[in-house]
Short mmCIF file of C-alpha atoms in Angstrom, two decimals:
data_model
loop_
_atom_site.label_atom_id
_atom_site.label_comp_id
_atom_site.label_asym_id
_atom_site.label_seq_id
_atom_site.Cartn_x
_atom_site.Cartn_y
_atom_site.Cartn_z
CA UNK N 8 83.44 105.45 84.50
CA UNK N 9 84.55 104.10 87.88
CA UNK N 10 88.33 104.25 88.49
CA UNK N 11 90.77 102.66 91.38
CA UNK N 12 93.86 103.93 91.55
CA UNK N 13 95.96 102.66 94.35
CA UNK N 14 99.37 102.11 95.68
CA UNK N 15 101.69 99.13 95.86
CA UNK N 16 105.01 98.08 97.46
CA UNK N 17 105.81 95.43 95.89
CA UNK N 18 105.86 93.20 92.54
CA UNK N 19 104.07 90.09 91.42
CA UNK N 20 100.52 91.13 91.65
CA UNK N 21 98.99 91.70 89.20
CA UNK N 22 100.81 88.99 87.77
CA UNK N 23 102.96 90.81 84.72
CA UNK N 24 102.42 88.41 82.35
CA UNK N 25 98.86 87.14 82.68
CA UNK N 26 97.40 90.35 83.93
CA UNK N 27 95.27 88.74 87.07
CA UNK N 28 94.68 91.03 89.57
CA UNK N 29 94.37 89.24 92.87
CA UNK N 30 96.47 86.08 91.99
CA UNK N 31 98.63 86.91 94.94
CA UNK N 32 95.38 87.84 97.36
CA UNK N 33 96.80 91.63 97.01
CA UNK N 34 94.26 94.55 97.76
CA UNK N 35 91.90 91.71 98.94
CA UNK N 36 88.12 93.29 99.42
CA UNK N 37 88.68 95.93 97.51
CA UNK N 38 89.20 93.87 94.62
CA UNK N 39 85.45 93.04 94.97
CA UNK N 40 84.53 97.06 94.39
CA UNK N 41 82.66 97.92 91.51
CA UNK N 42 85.35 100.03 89.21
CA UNK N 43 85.64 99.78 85.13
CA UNK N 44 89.51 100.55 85.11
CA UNK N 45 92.29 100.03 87.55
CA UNK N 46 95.77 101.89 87.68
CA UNK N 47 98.56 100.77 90.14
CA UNK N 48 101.61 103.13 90.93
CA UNK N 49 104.62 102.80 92.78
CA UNK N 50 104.19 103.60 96.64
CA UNK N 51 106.81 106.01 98.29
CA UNK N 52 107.93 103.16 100.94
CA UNK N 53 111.03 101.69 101.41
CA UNK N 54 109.55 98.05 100.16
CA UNK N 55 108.80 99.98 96.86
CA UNK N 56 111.99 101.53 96.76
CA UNK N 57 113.66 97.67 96.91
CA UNK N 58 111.14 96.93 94.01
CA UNK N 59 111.76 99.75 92.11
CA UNK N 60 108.45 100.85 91.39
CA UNK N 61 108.63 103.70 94.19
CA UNK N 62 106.21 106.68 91.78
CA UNK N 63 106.07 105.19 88.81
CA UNK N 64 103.09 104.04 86.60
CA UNK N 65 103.08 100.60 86.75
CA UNK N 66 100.08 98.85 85.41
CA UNK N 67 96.60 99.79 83.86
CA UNK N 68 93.61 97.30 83.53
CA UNK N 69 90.56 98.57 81.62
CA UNK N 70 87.45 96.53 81.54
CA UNK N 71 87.99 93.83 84.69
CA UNK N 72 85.82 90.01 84.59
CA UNK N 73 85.72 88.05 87.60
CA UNK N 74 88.42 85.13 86.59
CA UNK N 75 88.16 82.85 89.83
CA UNK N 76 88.77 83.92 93.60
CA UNK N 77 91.91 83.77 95.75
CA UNK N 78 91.55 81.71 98.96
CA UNK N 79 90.75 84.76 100.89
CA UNK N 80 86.75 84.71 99.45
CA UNK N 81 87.34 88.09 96.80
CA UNK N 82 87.73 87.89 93.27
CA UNK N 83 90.65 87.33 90.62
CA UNK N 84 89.95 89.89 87.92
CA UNK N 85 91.49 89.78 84.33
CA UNK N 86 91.19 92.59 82.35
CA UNK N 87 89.56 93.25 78.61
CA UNK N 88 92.74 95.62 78.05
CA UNK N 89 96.27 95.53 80.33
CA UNK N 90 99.22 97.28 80.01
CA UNK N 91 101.87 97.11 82.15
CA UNK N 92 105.51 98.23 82.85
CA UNK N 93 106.43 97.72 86.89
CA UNK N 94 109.57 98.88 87.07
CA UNK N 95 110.06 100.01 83.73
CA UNK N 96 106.93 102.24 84.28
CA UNK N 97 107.15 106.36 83.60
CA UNK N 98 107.41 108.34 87.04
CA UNK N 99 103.94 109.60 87.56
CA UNK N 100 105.06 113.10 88.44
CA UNK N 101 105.50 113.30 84.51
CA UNK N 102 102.76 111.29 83.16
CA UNK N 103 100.07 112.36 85.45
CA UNK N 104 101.26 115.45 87.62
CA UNK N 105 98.01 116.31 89.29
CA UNK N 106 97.15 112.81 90.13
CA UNK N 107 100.60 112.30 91.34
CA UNK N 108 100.03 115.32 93.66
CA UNK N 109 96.58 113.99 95.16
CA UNK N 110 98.23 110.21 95.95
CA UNK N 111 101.78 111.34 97.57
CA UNK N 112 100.75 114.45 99.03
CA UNK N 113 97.97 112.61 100.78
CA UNK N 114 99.70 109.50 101.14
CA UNK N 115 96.44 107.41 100.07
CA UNK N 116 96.52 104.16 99.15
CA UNK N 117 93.38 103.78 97.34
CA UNK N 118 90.99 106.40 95.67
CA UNK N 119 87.81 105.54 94.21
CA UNK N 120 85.84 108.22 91.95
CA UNK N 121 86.66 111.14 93.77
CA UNK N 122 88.50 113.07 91.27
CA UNK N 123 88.85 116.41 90.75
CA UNK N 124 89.16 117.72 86.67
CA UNK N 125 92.49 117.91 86.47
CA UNK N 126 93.31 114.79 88.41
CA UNK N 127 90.44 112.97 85.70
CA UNK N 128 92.09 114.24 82.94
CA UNK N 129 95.56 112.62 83.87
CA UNK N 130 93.37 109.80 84.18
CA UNK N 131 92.18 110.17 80.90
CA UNK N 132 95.45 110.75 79.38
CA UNK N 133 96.82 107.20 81.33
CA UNK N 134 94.03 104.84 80.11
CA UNK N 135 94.83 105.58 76.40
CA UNK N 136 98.26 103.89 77.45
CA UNK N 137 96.07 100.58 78.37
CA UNK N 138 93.39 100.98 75.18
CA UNK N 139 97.19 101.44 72.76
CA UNK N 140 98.47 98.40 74.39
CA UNK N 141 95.49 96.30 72.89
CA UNK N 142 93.88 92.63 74.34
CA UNK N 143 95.44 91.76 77.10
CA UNK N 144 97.70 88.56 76.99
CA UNK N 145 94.78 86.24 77.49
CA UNK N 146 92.46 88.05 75.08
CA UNK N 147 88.88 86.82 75.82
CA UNK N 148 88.88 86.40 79.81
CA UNK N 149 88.04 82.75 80.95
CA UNK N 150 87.01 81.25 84.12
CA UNK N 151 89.83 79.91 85.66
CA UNK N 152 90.34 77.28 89.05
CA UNK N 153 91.85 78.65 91.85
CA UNK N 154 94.58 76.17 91.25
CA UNK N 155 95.20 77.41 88.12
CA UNK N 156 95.49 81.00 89.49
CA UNK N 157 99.28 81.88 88.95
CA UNK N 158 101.53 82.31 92.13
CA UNK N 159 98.30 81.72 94.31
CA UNK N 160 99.05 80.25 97.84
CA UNK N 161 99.55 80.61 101.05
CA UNK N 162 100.12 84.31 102.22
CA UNK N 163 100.98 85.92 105.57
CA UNK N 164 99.25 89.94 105.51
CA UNK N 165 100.32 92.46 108.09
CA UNK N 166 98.64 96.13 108.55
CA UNK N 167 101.21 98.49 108.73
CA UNK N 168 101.18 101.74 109.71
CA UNK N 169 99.88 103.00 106.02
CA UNK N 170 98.96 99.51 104.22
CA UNK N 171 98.35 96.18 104.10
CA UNK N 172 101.17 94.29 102.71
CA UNK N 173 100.91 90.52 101.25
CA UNK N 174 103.99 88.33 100.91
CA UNK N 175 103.76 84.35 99.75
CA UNK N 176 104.70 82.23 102.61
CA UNK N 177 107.56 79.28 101.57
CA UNK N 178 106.46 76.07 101.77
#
């Protein structure tokens, strides 16, 4: 089983109540990866701080389907199973202590498949929180228009020094 875990900085993607991945263009190409579960925690930042998500669990999506694409080209996934908690989310440090280690320590922002055992099996332990929470909100994932696509729009992206960061430009 392929898993991405990565950090974010900020709220509204995935969206929390339809669980699509990508409907703000967030974690653009890598959204096109082939993975079978995806689990977003809370950067360390300052933006995640103002968010309150700063180390905590925030969402899980097992079992992703293609659901459109954003305007920049890569997919909007929806997920078979979705659970998710932003900033209600457990700190990861107690939830997932080893995997916590590997992320902040390292300051990564995305790991695919390279897990060691004890980082898998807080891995393990976090995607019975997703397979628990049931279907997601849309149950049987349906193509979708990329007008349809909540909060999709315009976007202004920015490297910065440790991530690319997405915020919706006004109108």
């Amino acid at each position: 089983m392929r898993i991405l875990v990565y950090n974010r900085n900020h709220n509204g993607d995935p969206d929390p109540a339809t669980g699509q991945f990508g409907c703000n263009g967030c974690m653009g190409q890598v959204r096109g990866y082939s993975f079978d579960a995806v689990i977003g925690i809370g950067g360390t930042g300052l933006r995640a701080k103002r968010a309150g998500i700063a180390r905590r669990l925030t969402w899980i999506g097992v079992g992703p389907k293609r659901a459109g694409y954003y305007n920049d080209g890569y997919p909007v996934l929806a997920f078979r199973r979705y659970w998710y908690k932003g900033e209600k989310g457990p700190l990861l440090q107690k939830v997932a202590p080893f995997l916590a280690s590997r992320m902040y320590t390292n300051d990564l922002h995305f790991v695919i498949d390279d897990f060691s055992n004890d980082e898998m099996n807080d891995i393990k332990r976090l995607l019975r929180r997703a397979k628990v929470a049931g279907l997601s909100v849309r149950g049987a994932v349906r193509q979708v228009s990329r007008e349809s696509l909540t909060g999709c729009g315009p976007k202004r992206c920015t490297n910065g020094p440790r991530s690319l960061t997405c915020e919706k430009m006004s109108s």
